[in-house]
Short mmCIF file of C-alpha atoms in Angstrom, two decimals:
data_model
loop_
_atom_site.label_atom_id
_atom_site.label_comp_id
_atom_site.label_asym_id
_atom_site.label_seq_id
_atom_site.Cartn_x
_atom_site.Cartn_y
_atom_site.Cartn_z
CA MET J 5 32.28 32.06 88.97
CA THR J 6 36.04 31.93 88.42
CA GLN J 7 37.01 31.42 84.79
CA ARG J 8 39.08 28.24 84.36
CA THR J 9 41.94 28.29 81.89
CA SER J 10 41.33 25.67 79.21
CA ILE J 11 43.88 23.09 78.16
CA HIS J 12 44.72 23.25 74.46
CA GLU J 13 46.91 20.17 74.25
CA PRO J 14 47.38 16.92 76.20
CA ILE J 15 49.44 17.29 79.36
CA ILE J 16 49.89 13.63 80.30
CA GLU J 17 52.48 11.43 78.62
CA GLY J 18 51.71 8.23 80.52
CA ILE J 19 51.94 6.64 83.95
CA ALA J 20 55.14 7.39 85.88
CA PHE J 21 54.28 5.12 88.81
CA ALA J 22 51.36 3.73 90.77
CA ILE J 23 51.08 3.23 94.53
CA ILE J 24 49.03 0.40 96.01
CA GLU J 25 48.41 -0.68 99.59
CA VAL J 26 49.36 -4.14 100.88
CA SER J 27 49.30 -5.93 104.23
CA ASP J 28 52.66 -7.73 103.98
CA ILE J 29 55.27 -5.89 101.95
CA GLU J 30 57.69 -8.81 101.65
CA ALA J 31 55.00 -11.23 100.49
CA SER J 32 53.62 -8.71 97.99
CA ALA J 33 57.06 -7.83 96.63
CA GLY J 34 57.77 -11.52 96.17
CA PHE J 35 54.50 -11.92 94.26
CA TYR J 36 55.19 -9.08 91.82
CA LYS J 37 58.78 -10.17 91.28
CA LYS J 38 57.89 -13.81 90.67
CA TYR J 39 54.87 -13.43 88.42
CA LEU J 40 55.31 -10.03 86.76
CA GLY J 41 59.10 -9.96 86.70
CA LEU J 42 59.47 -6.63 88.51
CA SER J 43 62.78 -5.75 90.18
CA ASN J 44 63.88 -3.51 93.04
CA ALA J 45 63.97 0.18 92.15
CA PRO J 46 66.62 2.55 93.54
CA HIS J 47 65.93 3.43 97.19
CA ASP J 48 65.71 7.16 96.41
CA ALA J 49 62.87 6.46 93.97
CA LEU J 50 60.29 6.33 96.77
CA PRO J 51 57.78 9.22 96.88
CA ASP J 52 58.59 11.61 99.72
CA ASP J 53 55.32 11.11 101.61
CA LEU J 54 56.11 7.40 102.06
CA SER J 55 59.56 7.87 103.58
CA GLY J 56 58.25 7.27 107.10
CA SER J 57 56.22 4.17 106.26
CA ARG J 58 56.96 0.58 105.34
CA SER J 59 57.22 0.89 101.58
CA MET J 60 59.11 -0.49 98.61
CA ALA J 61 59.47 0.60 94.98
CA LEU J 62 59.56 -2.02 92.23
CA GLN J 63 60.61 -1.20 88.69
CA CYS J 64 59.29 -2.34 85.32
CA PRO J 65 61.61 -2.72 82.30
CA SER J 66 59.93 0.43 80.91
CA GLY J 67 61.26 2.43 83.87
CA GLN J 68 57.78 2.84 85.34
CA MET J 69 57.36 1.84 88.97
CA LEU J 70 54.93 0.07 91.23
CA VAL J 71 55.22 1.31 94.81
CA LEU J 72 54.01 -0.91 97.65
CA VAL J 73 53.03 0.67 100.96
CA GLU J 74 52.19 -1.47 103.97
CA ARG J 75 48.92 -0.79 105.80
CA ALA J 76 47.15 -2.70 108.56
CA THR J 77 43.95 -2.57 106.50
CA PRO J 78 44.84 -2.06 102.83
CA ARG J 79 42.40 -0.21 100.58
CA CYS J 80 42.26 -2.60 97.61
CA PHE J 81 38.60 -2.52 96.42
CA PRO J 82 38.48 -6.20 95.29
CA ASP J 83 34.72 -6.16 94.64
CA THR J 84 34.88 -3.19 92.26
CA GLY J 85 36.24 -2.40 88.81
CA VAL J 86 39.42 -0.88 90.30
CA HIS J 87 42.57 -2.40 88.78
CA LEU J 88 45.99 -1.76 87.27
CA ALA J 89 46.83 -3.08 83.81
CA TYR J 90 50.33 -4.06 82.67
CA ARG J 91 51.65 -4.48 79.12
CA ALA J 92 53.24 -7.76 78.07
CA SER J 93 53.87 -9.74 74.91
CA ALA J 94 51.53 -12.63 74.12
CA ASP J 95 54.30 -15.10 74.96
CA ALA J 96 55.01 -13.37 78.27
CA ARG J 97 51.32 -13.33 79.19
CA ASP J 98 51.10 -17.06 78.50
CA ALA J 99 54.19 -17.66 80.65
CA ILE J 100 52.69 -15.60 83.49
CA CYS J 101 49.44 -17.57 83.29
CA GLN J 102 51.32 -20.86 83.28
CA SER J 103 53.20 -19.84 86.41
CA LEU J 104 49.99 -18.71 88.13
CA ASN J 105 48.23 -21.94 87.20
CA GLY J 106 51.15 -23.94 88.57
CA ASP J 107 50.65 -22.27 91.95
CA ALA J 108 46.85 -22.62 91.83
CA ILE J 109 46.31 -18.84 91.69
CA PRO J 110 42.92 -18.16 90.04
CA ILE J 111 42.90 -16.40 86.67
CA GLU J 112 39.70 -14.75 85.46
CA HIS J 113 38.85 -14.28 81.79
CA TYR J 114 36.24 -11.55 82.05
CA HIS J 115 34.65 -10.33 78.84
CA GLU J 116 35.50 -6.71 78.08
CA ASP J 117 33.26 -3.68 77.66
CA ARG J 118 35.94 -1.50 76.08
CA PRO J 119 36.51 -2.53 72.43
CA ALA J 120 40.24 -1.75 72.63
CA GLU J 121 40.60 -4.45 75.31
CA LEU J 122 38.53 -7.11 73.58
CA ASP J 123 41.37 -9.67 73.64
CA ASP J 124 42.89 -8.56 76.95
CA ASN J 125 40.69 -10.65 79.24
CA CYS J 126 43.36 -11.90 81.63
CA TYR J 127 42.85 -10.91 85.27
CA PHE J 128 44.16 -12.10 88.62
CA ALA J 129 44.76 -10.62 92.07
CA ASP J 130 47.74 -10.13 94.35
CA PRO J 131 47.66 -11.58 97.90
CA ASP J 132 45.57 -8.63 99.18
CA GLY J 133 43.08 -8.54 96.33
CA ASN J 134 44.57 -5.73 94.23
CA ARG J 135 43.32 -6.67 90.76
CA ILE J 136 45.83 -7.01 87.92
CA GLN J 137 45.11 -7.11 84.19
CA ILE J 138 47.56 -8.16 81.49
CA VAL J 139 47.12 -6.45 78.11
CA ILE J 140 48.94 -7.52 74.97
CA ASP J 141 51.70 -5.29 73.63
CA ALA J 142 52.24 -6.47 70.06
CA SER J 143 55.48 -4.48 69.79
CA SER J 144 57.15 -6.34 72.68
CA ASP J 145 59.26 -9.44 72.12
CA ARG J 146 59.97 -10.10 75.80
CA GLU J 147 59.29 -13.73 76.65
CA GLN J 148 59.03 -13.26 80.42
CA GLY J 149 57.40 -10.68 82.67
CA VAL J 150 55.58 -7.47 81.94
CA LEU J 151 56.99 -4.49 80.07
CA GLY J 152 55.30 -1.69 82.00
CA LEU J 153 52.11 -0.09 83.27
CA ASP J 154 49.42 0.38 80.62
CA HIS J 155 46.43 1.94 82.39
CA GLY J 156 44.47 2.18 85.60
CA ALA J 157 40.81 2.06 86.59
CA ILE J 158 39.25 3.83 89.58
CA GLN J 159 35.85 4.40 91.17
CA ALA J 160 33.82 7.59 90.97
CA SER J 161 30.95 8.45 93.29
CA ASP J 162 29.68 10.90 90.65
CA LEU J 163 30.62 9.96 87.09
CA GLU J 164 29.62 13.32 85.62
CA TRP J 165 31.84 15.27 88.03
CA ALA J 166 34.75 12.90 87.43
CA GLU J 167 34.44 12.98 83.65
CA GLU J 168 34.30 16.78 83.62
CA PHE J 169 37.40 16.99 85.83
CA TYR J 170 39.56 14.59 83.84
CA ILE J 171 38.56 16.12 80.50
CA ASP J 172 38.53 19.82 81.40
CA GLN J 173 41.44 19.84 83.85
CA LEU J 174 43.72 17.06 82.61
CA GLY J 175 42.85 16.97 78.93
CA PHE J 176 41.71 13.34 78.63
CA GLN J 177 39.41 12.40 75.74
CA VAL J 178 36.48 10.00 75.89
CA ASP J 179 37.38 6.64 74.36
CA HIS J 180 34.28 4.59 75.18
CA ARG J 181 31.13 4.73 77.31
CA VAL J 182 29.14 1.91 78.88
CA GLY J 183 25.52 2.21 80.01
CA TRP J 184 24.32 4.69 77.40
CA LYS J 185 23.10 2.23 74.74
CA THR J 186 20.28 -0.30 74.56
CA SER J 187 22.84 -2.94 73.61
CA ASP J 188 24.53 -2.42 77.00
CA TYR J 189 21.29 -3.37 78.76
CA ILE J 190 20.75 -6.38 76.52
CA ARG J 191 24.27 -7.53 77.32
CA ALA J 192 23.62 -7.09 81.05
CA GLN J 193 20.76 -9.57 80.76
CA VAL J 194 23.13 -12.02 79.05
CA TRP J 195 25.38 -11.67 82.11
CA LYS J 196 22.43 -12.27 84.46
CA ASP J 197 21.56 -15.42 82.51
CA GLY J 198 25.05 -16.75 83.23
CA LYS J 199 26.14 -16.65 79.59
CA GLU J 200 28.86 -14.01 79.96
CA ASP J 201 31.46 -13.55 82.71
CA MET J 202 32.02 -9.89 83.56
CA ALA J 203 34.40 -8.20 85.99
CA PRO J 204 33.15 -6.95 89.37
CA GLY J 205 31.84 -3.40 89.18
CA THR J 206 30.70 -3.68 85.55
CA ARG J 207 27.17 -5.03 86.13
CA ARG J 208 24.58 -4.81 88.87
CA LEU J 209 21.19 -6.21 89.85
CA ASP J 210 18.57 -3.59 90.66
CA GLN J 211 15.76 -4.75 92.96
CA ARG J 212 12.27 -3.62 91.98
CA TYR J 213 9.65 -2.89 94.63
CA ARG J 214 7.12 -5.19 92.97
CA ASP J 215 7.10 -8.18 90.66
CA ILE J 216 8.06 -7.45 87.08
CA PRO J 217 4.92 -7.10 84.89
CA GLY J 218 4.76 -10.03 82.51
CA GLY J 219 7.64 -11.72 84.29
CA LYS J 220 8.12 -15.46 84.25
CA PRO J 221 7.25 -17.51 87.36
CA GLY J 222 10.14 -17.41 89.80
CA GLN J 223 11.81 -14.56 87.93
CA GLY J 224 11.87 -12.39 91.04
CA ARG J 225 12.37 -8.65 91.18
CA ALA J 226 16.03 -8.41 90.18
CA VAL J 227 16.72 -6.54 86.95
CA ALA J 228 20.14 -6.68 85.28
CA ARG J 229 21.75 -3.34 84.52
CA PRO J 230 25.13 -2.27 83.17
CA ASN J 231 27.09 -0.21 85.65
CA MET J 232 27.95 3.18 84.19
CA GLN J 233 31.55 3.41 82.99
CA VAL J 234 33.62 5.90 81.01
CA PHE J 235 36.98 5.05 79.49
CA LEU J 236 39.28 8.01 78.87
CA LYS J 237 42.41 8.15 76.73
CA MET J 238 45.50 10.33 76.58
CA GLY J 239 48.98 9.73 75.23
CA SER J 240 50.11 6.18 75.92
CA THR J 241 47.64 5.55 78.71
CA ALA J 242 43.95 5.20 79.47
CA LEU J 243 41.81 5.60 82.58
CA GLY J 244 38.66 3.69 83.42
CA LEU J 245 36.05 5.44 85.57
CA TYR J 246 33.52 3.11 87.22
CA LEU J 247 30.47 4.42 89.03
CA ALA J 248 30.79 3.31 92.66
CA LEU J 249 28.14 0.76 93.61
CA SER J 250 28.54 1.16 97.36
CA HIS J 251 29.75 3.78 99.81
CA GLU J 252 33.48 3.84 100.48
CA GLN J 253 34.72 5.97 103.35
CA GLU J 254 37.02 8.61 101.91
CA PRO J 255 40.09 9.91 103.73
CA SER J 256 39.73 13.36 105.29
CA THR J 257 39.27 16.12 102.73
CA ASP J 258 42.28 17.89 104.29
CA LYS J 259 44.55 15.05 103.17
CA ILE J 260 46.07 15.84 99.77
CA LYS J 261 48.89 13.30 99.61
CA GLY J 262 47.59 9.78 100.03
CA THR J 263 47.34 6.25 98.75
CA PRO J 264 46.47 4.42 96.64
CA ARG J 265 47.25 6.80 93.79
CA ILE J 266 48.45 7.04 90.21
CA ALA J 267 51.25 9.45 89.30
CA TYR J 268 51.21 10.67 85.71
CA LYS J 269 54.30 11.78 83.84
CA THR J 270 54.17 15.25 82.32
CA SER J 271 56.32 18.29 81.49
CA ARG J 272 57.18 21.09 83.90
CA ALA J 273 55.18 23.56 81.82
CA ALA J 274 52.10 21.34 81.93
CA LEU J 275 52.55 20.75 85.66
CA ASP J 276 52.68 24.50 86.32
CA HIS J 277 49.63 24.95 84.08
CA MET J 278 47.69 22.43 86.15
CA ALA J 279 48.70 24.14 89.40
CA LYS J 280 47.42 27.43 87.97
CA ASN J 281 44.11 25.82 87.00
CA LEU J 282 43.65 24.27 90.43
CA LYS J 283 44.42 27.58 92.13
CA SER J 284 41.96 29.51 89.95
CA SER J 285 39.20 26.97 90.63
CA GLN J 286 40.00 26.97 94.38
CA GLY J 287 40.96 23.31 94.31
CA ASN J 288 43.11 21.81 97.06
CA PHE J 289 46.63 20.89 95.99
CA LEU J 290 50.23 20.73 97.18
CA GLY J 291 53.20 21.76 95.09
CA PRO J 292 54.91 21.99 92.80
CA GLU J 293 57.52 20.34 95.06
CA ASP J 294 61.03 19.27 94.06
CA ILE J 295 61.43 15.61 95.03
CA GLY J 296 64.73 13.90 94.22
CA ASN J 297 65.24 14.06 90.47
CA GLY J 298 61.70 15.25 89.79
CA THR J 299 58.96 17.73 90.60
CA ALA J 300 55.51 16.71 91.86
CA LEU J 301 52.05 18.22 92.13
CA TYR J 302 49.57 16.49 94.46
CA PHE J 303 45.77 16.81 94.34
CA ARG J 304 42.51 14.83 94.40
CA ASP J 305 39.72 14.42 91.91
CA PRO J 306 36.12 15.42 92.83
CA CYS J 307 35.45 11.88 94.10
CA GLY J 308 38.40 11.77 96.48
CA ASN J 309 40.88 9.74 94.41
CA PHE J 310 44.50 10.74 95.07
CA LEU J 311 46.47 11.89 92.02
CA GLU J 312 49.93 13.19 91.23
CA LEU J 313 51.57 14.87 88.27
CA TRP J 314 55.30 14.20 88.08
CA CYS J 315 58.02 15.48 85.79
CA GLN J 316 61.76 15.06 85.60
CA LYS J 317 63.71 18.16 86.51
CA ASP J 318 64.58 20.36 83.54
CA SER J 319 61.87 18.66 81.44
#
């Protein structure tokens, strides 16, 4: 077996940009501008692999970007735990919610599994179902709009493979786990009883093959279970990994650049280090490639999620 070079220090500084798929780029851009306060980014800010498609880059005040790419059938995963979270002040979050309520756009107040997000239970969706979370940034005094991208959450068909990859290859650290404690299973029953509202992808109902011994009349064979989740942390960002509850057709394994994806900001030395690790472990990747004012490395995690490391030139 090829020996993999270990990472001795974090290589990710935060999210540089995220790419999501939408069905109507003008409608989606209008949504993010109106409710989140994003603005048009410079035209040359678009990732190179989107230059031939209908796409648009929107900029946060932090300098981070949300890139919209138009697809006939967007991959949005509305029935899962997949989402992007944005930072905003408490006043700005309230203003966003007021605007959404005024336009009759549903807001969900799901209870949180991750302790760090206990008070960040504000969720809604864009016109295609891409889920958005607003988390409070106590250091921000902006009264309108979001400040920037805080974290993302993705699906994993094998949570053990994914956790190993993000920790060993990218240097993330475990922040919180769900589904390992008895209290998680007790809480799942509270959800089943209708006493707690949880986000899609966080709970499930397992169907037994026979009636539950000692069960109450009419109880049925459904048993509430927490869906396995791992929350990882590095630098200014976090990543939620949710065990996939259903099969999702992955793009061809030969495709290395794709969407949706999260691009993480790093240094050139760390980017080269990652390329070396991927090469030694015979992983598929493209790059490093010089793109505009930056350098990019493209690859996929073991569960098929598209990823990118990006650094400014001369960093």
